Amino acid sequence: MKRIEEIYWLRFYGCLAVFLFHLVGRIEDNYLPHLTLDLARIPLVLGTPIFIFISIFLFSARYGNAVPRDFLANRFKYIMVPYLVYGLIYSLAEYLRLLARGEDPSFGYHMTEYLVFAGWHGYFLIIAMQFYVMFWAYNRFDLRRWLPSGRWLVVGALISMGYWGFFRWQAIEPPGYLHWIAPVGWIYLFFLALVLVDAYPDLDRQRWFRRFSHPAWLVATVAVIVAFTLRGELAYSSKETWVVPLFLFAALWAMGWLAGRPATPLVKKVNEFSFGIYLAHPLFFSMVDFVTWQVEVPLWLYVPALAVVGMSGSILLNRLVNRTHWSGLMFGKRLRVA
């Protein structure tokens, strides 16, 4: 398959967006909330949707309707093994932290919250696995006849917006991240990927693409979101109603703007370690936080410490574990980037 340079750029952005979103959260938790942090979160909420979108786009572009027989087995191996390994690490670390604070959490309930209800940032892996199953079924049973991607992109966007809006409106909080991992809230990403693959690489020849990829749509959407932010009326995560139109217009604009732009060596290098960065960076953030619990650190030093330790630690760990196949499988495979 010909290299799709746009995906390198999108994965680069998505990796940094997730990294910086969690970094901003640490600043708010350990120092103070601020309007500037809320504004910074607006572009960063696109990180998780980008990863989901990329996964379907690439496999659809690579396989089309001819999905390999071992597709699901391979995806399960490379997705769910790291989910279990890192889920155990994060759950045990949090359990020990709670014990150190004098709390007495139920070990069984705590582990269930993390591993069964996906109550940690790796919930994305559960979503991805469900979408791989959907992709397999969509092609295996020729569901395109009943679920045409173009029409269902619109339907899916409305469903996803309604789904997130309902949970926000009713203030429902299921255990863990159960409502986050349900594919209903992300279904628009599935059909967006299929629509763009069907038209790729001649996107600019599509009238609908030229119309909706115009930056005016994105600028208008961002302007409305910023206005509500200034009024203090929004919550900030990738699981919000306003993220759906923001991602749609941002993705359409980016696919047009990035077309024909070769990825730089830095972009490819971040791509190479992106899976490991996504999975491991909170571990290294916690190391910095452990130091700040012992020694008072000013904000101007805390932020670069998080960035440097979080990024370099994740990359070094990923390089180390990928020296053997089994450890790379457990802690996140290093992507092969041409």
Short mmCIF file of C-alpha atoms in Angstrom, two decimals, residues 4 26 169:
data_model
loop_
_atom_site.label_atom_id
_atom_site.label_comp_id
_atom_site.label_asym_id
_atom_site.label_seq_id
_atom_site.Cartn_x
_atom_site.Cartn_y
_atom_site.Cartn_z
CA ILE A 4 -0.44 7.97 3.17
CA ARG A 26 -1.78 17.57 35.96
CA TRP A 169 -27.64 16.29 30.56
#
